[in-house]
């Protein structure tokens, strides 16, 4: 693995250097007119003309920005020619966005208008160039650093966004969350980091997204088919996790932060340092966190829900007039307990497995173990090593974007109590991703993008005793184009793509008693069909999937305050390796998986319509969607004729099936600002999922799809005091109320899912900055309380609600409940200084 990591680093570094050197040479030979060099200006208050100090001026497409000084002035160096969106933002003012021709403009002054509404969000995910969300016909949402910092109580980055309208998460405890968008998740939602696909066995239930939440400053989400620019697996949407942007030139900025959570005793520390000297940008984030078992009133402390995580990332790159190029490297290392929900039949206290026969002896877990930060013998160890390069080159009147990445995912589950050093599951996944696209304008300002992207994967199943999926090779490729054009108030967007995914699965045989301690092991001998105690686990076969996807959308700006938009998209998804090849136990998920190599690709047709209103003291929106999916793949439990679960190697057996499906629903938002400092935010999300069968009637127990979130409403009363009082600035306080309706529309067949009662959750928080004499923050404080009423509840998206003994006493509600009351304290100590090294 280390050799592969080093070779991949060298490959990316050589490519990085070659591009940089080529463009440096080109830049040196360029005339003065071919590179503007700088963009300067002054940002003032439109009402009184006074300078706005500390406003952020950015060009998102160029990853460059500056902060206005005491006179409201800013300077952006190394800006190339071309037309780019310039964004200016500051708390208490409406965000300013305008396209600027940098080949003609070197001085650009901006007047900001005070506003209590947050508007003008710009996204870079899934579009050819940075685009205002309100002008994109594709449903999108984005949150920035301030939003994420105020969700300090969340244990991972997915939980921090899981209450956004249309977004949810399937969880297996407080540190294991998979994003779901409009009822679709796993291999139907692509998670990106800085535009690079996250690949770490996405089909698995029992591990989360391998990303350090402390290293993410922004999240952009596409809600709906995004196969057009990202390929297979984006049929449900995209979550792009974006790391810190480069700091302004001539500065070195950093911070030290700590988080403590009362429920789990969460300890989360992180160090950040970034610099920018004459366009040479660099940065690092180093983090560590640990937590013991969480608790609630119903279960007490829930055994085996603790974790330890260590993360580190570095970045080095260049921002010049030819564009930018950044090289990133990161390590994610997580040790996660494996819960099984077993209880003592009399006391309902949690028990633990101490011998290989899990039902023979199960002692009650002691209070000291429940309160320990130690990782038990039965646990999983997930590591992800990542190297990637993001480059944007100004070339021939357009932009050439090149994103190359290598990831190595090593996932082990230690499931043998008497042989703790032997992994039950041991998967090694190497992934090479590539994404190359060229943005340019043709004709009368038609923004056009042509590109190709995909990946190559190689998976081995290592030294293990359980083998849920085979060793395999996978190759994806997909060329695409997107074109956008504005006709006055009307914005149009269209595109098309063709994907090919090829699998090659390796045959595998297992010696059922030949491993250490008599455990099963892979058989590598020459006579597997005749050797004693050897059985076939996987057949060798090759399979190719292909499909067309496309979209067409329009946004009509009726006025500056009101717009409507619609989009229709066809999505494509090839089956995952688990869905076509699985045949084995996955101990962490408590499931024996069985796939089907005869599956067809999924195709979807989704329609989205939305209306958006923005007035001085109110903003509102309504969005609805309808998604028809053919060949939809889902899991269902296998039962014996008497209705009892089929048990294979000690686990409940689940098989994958295909059917037609329909998912539909919508979101509504109303944001009231009766006073400049007072916000009353309200959001409602509703999703229905129907199994339409394969032509015949569908039984009542089969007519709903699994993992569909219930109706969810969120209301929040928030006060913000940006000017603060004395040395206390950017103060805020909020009270939140979440209602989750009962989920009675569930996949009941074969005992796969159960009904979930409704519940209400109360949250609150406050925070702000302590500043020095120059107005710079020296301490940032964020306090958040969740489930303040200490409600006993089970989310229908929590897998732990199914973890219990096979038989429970009458009147006892099965499964594990979600976390009780938790109060989180986050303290950030920023620091920084000027280097005095600025280019003229």
XYZ file of N, CA, C and O in Angstrom, residues 40-131:
368
model
N -8.364 45.822 -8.292
C -8.439 46.580 -7.051
C -9.765 47.324 -7.005
O -10.467 47.468 -8.007
N -10.091 47.829 -5.821
C -11.315 48.589 -5.680
C -11.605 48.913 -4.242
O -10.834 48.581 -3.331
N -12.738 49.549 -4.035
C -13.180 49.945 -2.703
C -14.606 49.468 -2.485
O -15.455 49.592 -3.373
N -14.878 48.925 -1.317
C -16.216 48.473 -0.945
C -16.780 49.451 0.076
O -16.161 49.689 1.127
N -17.928 50.043 -0.247
C -18.534 51.036 0.632
C -19.986 50.701 0.912
O -20.606 49.892 0.220
N -20.541 51.358 1.944
C -21.953 51.242 2.286
C -22.747 52.125 1.329
O -22.467 53.323 1.191
N -23.735 51.550 0.673
C -24.501 52.299 -0.328
C -25.251 53.471 0.282
O -25.444 54.514 -0.368
N -25.642 53.347 1.543
C -26.448 54.388 2.165
C -25.626 55.600 2.576
O -26.006 56.745 2.310
N -24.491 55.390 3.222
C -23.727 56.524 3.749
C -22.359 56.697 3.107
O -21.640 57.656 3.420
N -21.953 55.780 2.224
C -20.679 55.921 1.532
C -19.466 55.571 2.356
O -18.331 55.696 1.880
N -19.665 55.126 3.595
C -18.526 54.780 4.441
C -17.917 53.444 4.006
O -18.624 52.570 3.505
N -16.600 53.279 4.203
C -15.971 52.012 3.810
C -16.471 50.854 4.656
O -16.755 51.007 5.855
N -16.596 49.706 4.009
C -16.964 48.475 4.712
C -15.678 47.728 5.008
O -14.990 47.247 4.085
N -15.327 47.631 6.282
C -14.063 47.029 6.702
C -14.258 45.531 6.944
O -15.194 45.129 7.638
N -13.399 44.720 6.375
C -13.465 43.281 6.592
C -14.380 42.545 5.647
O -14.654 41.357 5.854
N -14.862 43.205 4.583
C -15.685 42.516 3.584
C -14.827 41.526 2.800
O -13.633 41.758 2.568
N -15.431 40.430 2.395
C -14.727 39.397 1.634
C -15.018 39.571 0.150
O -16.188 39.595 -0.255
N -13.963 39.690 -0.638
C -14.076 39.811 -2.092
C -13.444 38.565 -2.706
O -12.262 38.290 -2.485
N -14.221 37.787 -3.451
C -13.711 36.535 -4.004
C -14.086 36.397 -5.467
O -15.074 36.950 -5.931
N -13.252 35.632 -6.181
C -13.568 35.148 -7.523
C -13.595 33.623 -7.397
O -12.540 32.974 -7.442
N -14.771 33.029 -7.181
C -14.833 31.594 -6.863
C -14.156 30.701 -7.893
O -13.508 29.714 -7.524
N -14.283 31.021 -9.182
C -13.699 30.162 -10.200
C -12.181 30.142 -10.160
O -11.557 29.205 -10.663
N -11.572 31.174 -9.584
C -10.115 31.261 -9.544
C -9.550 30.937 -8.166
O -8.336 31.007 -7.965
N -10.423 30.602 -7.204
C -10.002 30.283 -5.842
C -9.125 31.393 -5.254
O -8.132 31.111 -4.579
N -9.488 32.622 -5.506
C -8.702 33.735 -4.988
C -9.636 34.717 -4.311
O -10.812 34.844 -4.686
N -9.126 35.402 -3.299
C -9.947 36.341 -2.566
C -9.115 37.311 -1.763
O -7.888 37.179 -1.656
N -9.782 38.328 -1.215
C -9.108 39.333 -0.402
C -10.096 39.870 0.622
O -11.314 39.703 0.496
N -9.543 40.550 1.647
C -10.344 41.173 2.696
C -10.101 42.684 2.636
O -8.950 43.130 2.522
N -11.180 43.453 2.690
C -11.011 44.902 2.630
C -10.341 45.429 3.894
O -10.571 44.927 4.996
N -9.506 46.474 3.721
C -8.755 47.041 4.839
C -9.551 48.136 5.536
O -10.761 48.293 5.315
N -8.872 48.916 6.360
C -9.537 49.957 7.149
C -10.157 51.035 6.282
O -11.031 51.788 6.755
N -9.725 51.136 5.027
C -10.291 52.109 4.103
C -11.278 51.474 3.120
O -11.713 52.129 2.166
N -11.612 50.206 3.354
C -12.527 49.504 2.455
C -11.896 49.070 1.155
O -12.609 48.640 0.231
N -10.574 49.135 1.051
C -9.886 48.799 -0.196
C -9.468 47.326 -0.210
O -9.203 46.731 0.842
N -9.399 46.767 -1.401
C -8.944 45.388 -1.579
C -8.034 45.308 -2.801
O -8.080 46.170 -3.698
N -7.215 44.264 -2.839
C -6.332 44.004 -3.978
C -6.334 42.509 -4.252
O -6.110 41.703 -3.336
N -6.617 42.136 -5.497
C -6.510 40.746 -5.937
C -5.402 40.672 -6.980
O -5.482 41.329 -8.026
N -4.369 39.900 -6.675
C -3.243 39.748 -7.590
C -3.408 38.524 -8.482
O -4.187 37.610 -8.167
N -2.664 38.486 -9.555
C -2.567 37.321 -10.443
C -3.915 36.965 -11.072
O -4.211 35.786 -11.274
N -4.744 37.945 -11.380
C -6.012 37.620 -12.018
C -5.826 37.589 -13.533
O -5.186 38.471 -14.109
N -6.377 36.588 -14.203
C -6.207 36.458 -15.648
C -7.278 37.226 -16.417
O -8.240 37.733 -15.833
N -7.136 37.249 -17.713
C -8.174 37.833 -18.543
C -9.368 36.877 -18.594
O -9.251 35.694 -18.319
N -10.502 37.429 -18.968
C -11.707 36.606 -19.052
C -12.825 37.189 -18.214
O -12.628 38.107 -17.414
N -14.012 36.636 -18.400
C -15.187 37.091 -17.666
C -15.439 36.133 -16.503
O -15.626 34.928 -16.709
N -15.444 36.679 -15.285
C -15.615 35.856 -14.096
C -16.604 36.521 -13.143
O -16.737 37.750 -13.106
N -17.257 35.688 -12.343
C -18.172 36.182 -11.330
C -17.364 36.674 -10.130
O -16.534 35.943 -9.588
N -17.603 37.909 -9.729
C -16.981 38.479 -8.535
C -18.051 38.564 -7.448
O -19.153 39.077 -7.683
N -17.712 38.071 -6.257
C -18.659 38.066 -5.139
C -18.095 38.896 -3.996
O -16.920 38.767 -3.636
N -18.945 39.758 -3.418
C -18.564 40.571 -2.268
C -19.606 40.337 -1.179
O -20.815 40.480 -1.415
N -19.151 39.981 0.023
C -20.085 39.650 1.100
C -19.588 40.184 2.431
O -18.374 40.302 2.663
N -20.554 40.504 3.288
C -20.251 40.926 4.653
C -21.535 40.801 5.468
O -22.639 41.045 4.956
N -21.386 40.427 6.736
C -22.546 40.247 7.600
C -23.373 41.529 7.669
O -22.842 42.624 7.850
N -24.689 41.369 7.499
C -25.583 42.505 7.576
C -25.838 43.192 6.247
O -26.634 44.142 6.188
N -25.172 42.714 5.190
C -25.358 43.284 3.860
C -25.791 42.189 2.883
O -25.462 41.016 3.068
N -26.517 42.610 1.844
C -26.875 41.672 0.787
C -25.626 41.308 0.001
O -24.823 42.187 -0.359
N -25.431 40.023 -0.246
C -24.271 39.579 -1.018
C -24.350 40.138 -2.437
O -25.394 40.092 -3.092
N -23.223 40.661 -2.912
C -23.145 41.282 -4.240
C -22.474 40.311 -5.199
O -21.381 39.815 -4.922
N -23.118 40.026 -6.321
C -22.551 39.160 -7.355
C -22.655 39.854 -8.708
O -23.727 40.358 -9.064
N -21.551 39.869 -9.442
C -21.585 40.468 -10.777
C -20.460 39.890 -11.621
O -19.338 39.693 -11.136
N -20.770 39.596 -12.875
C -19.739 39.151 -13.796
C -18.906 40.346 -14.237
O -19.441 41.403 -14.586
N -17.597 40.171 -14.233
C -16.662 41.246 -14.566
C -15.697 40.744 -15.632
O -15.138 39.639 -15.507
N -15.491 41.556 -16.671
C -14.520 41.231 -17.715
C -13.153 41.709 -17.252
O -12.844 42.909 -17.315
N -12.329 40.796 -16.777
C -11.038 41.152 -16.202
C -10.013 41.553 -17.255
O -8.939 42.055 -16.908
N -10.318 41.332 -18.528
C -9.411 41.792 -19.574
C -9.594 43.282 -19.844
O -8.750 43.918 -20.480
N -10.695 43.847 -19.354
C -10.982 45.266 -19.567
C -11.030 46.053 -18.269
O -11.015 47.289 -18.297
N -11.138 45.357 -17.146
C -11.360 46.021 -15.869
C -10.238 45.701 -14.891
O -9.926 44.536 -14.657
N -9.631 46.742 -14.338
C -8.626 46.547 -13.295
C -9.032 47.233 -11.994
O -8.432 46.977 -10.955
N -10.041 48.132 -12.064
C -10.573 48.782 -10.872
C -12.069 48.513 -10.815
O -12.800 48.787 -11.765
N -12.519 47.952 -9.697
C -13.928 47.564 -9.575
C -14.399 47.916 -8.174
O -14.056 47.254 -7.190
N -15.175 49.006 -8.082
C -15.722 49.446 -6.804
C -17.121 48.863 -6.605
O -17.878 48.684 -7.565
N -17.468 48.590 -5.348
C -18.740 47.950 -5.027
C -19.411 48.716 -3.894
O -18.768 49.094 -2.915
N -20.722 48.924 -4.030
C -21.533 49.512 -2.969
C -22.482 48.438 -2.437
O -23.301 47.907 -3.178
N -22.334 48.120 -1.148
C -23.168 47.094 -0.527
C -24.400 47.729 0.104
O -24.338 48.822 0.678
N -25.508 47.008 0.006
C -26.770 47.478 0.572
C -27.117 46.640 1.794
O -27.033 45.413 1.769
N -27.473 47.316 2.893
C -27.812 46.589 4.118
C -29.031 45.697 3.871
O -29.949 46.049 3.140
N -29.001 44.525 4.470
C -30.100 43.569 4.313
C -30.056 42.579 5.454
O -28.986 42.173 5.909
N -31.214 42.207 5.938
C -31.297 41.188 6.993
C -31.521 39.803 6.413
O -31.619 38.821 7.143
N -31.608 39.693 5.082
C -31.809 38.399 4.425
C -30.499 37.868 3.883
O -29.682 38.629 3.358
N -30.301 36.557 4.034
C -29.150 35.915 3.436
C -29.530 35.499 2.020
O -30.446 34.704 1.826
N -28.857 36.042 1.030
C -29.172 35.729 -0.362
C -27.905 35.824 -1.189
O -26.890 36.333 -0.742
N -27.996 35.324 -2.424
C -26.863 35.437 -3.337
C -25.823 34.356 -3.205
O -24.681 34.546 -3.619
N -26.193 33.190 -2.625
C -25.238 32.092 -2.516
C -24.740 31.673 -3.904
O -25.514 31.557 -4.847
N -23.444 31.435 -3.988
C -22.817 31.002 -5.232
C -22.314 29.578 -5.065
O -21.770 29.217 -4.017
N -22.521 28.732 -6.088
C -22.043 27.356 -6.047
C -21.123 27.096 -7.223
O -21.194 27.763 -8.254
N -20.245 26.110 -7.043
C -19.360 25.668 -8.127
C -19.599 24.200 -8.455
O -19.000 23.673 -9.398
N -20.462 23.526 -7.710
C -20.704 22.099 -7.896
C -21.691 21.862 -9.030
O -22.803 22.394 -9.020
N -21.280 21.071 -10.004
C -22.198 20.656 -11.062
C -22.491 21.714 -12.094
O -23.417 21.552 -12.894
N -21.746 22.810 -12.106
C -21.959 23.864 -13.095
C -20.633 24.148 -13.794
O -19.559 23.845 -13.283
N -20.715 24.753 -14.988
C -19.495 25.022 -15.738
C -18.674 26.117 -15.087
O -17.444 26.045 -15.033
N -19.339 27.161 -14.608
C -18.680 28.235 -13.882
C -19.506 28.578 -12.657
O -20.671 28.215 -12.546
N -18.874 29.298 -11.726
C -19.576 29.691 -10.507
C -20.900 30.352 -10.857
O -20.968 31.235 -11.706
N -21.954 29.906 -10.185
C -23.314 30.319 -10.528
C -24.099 30.606 -9.261
O -23.981 29.873 -8.271
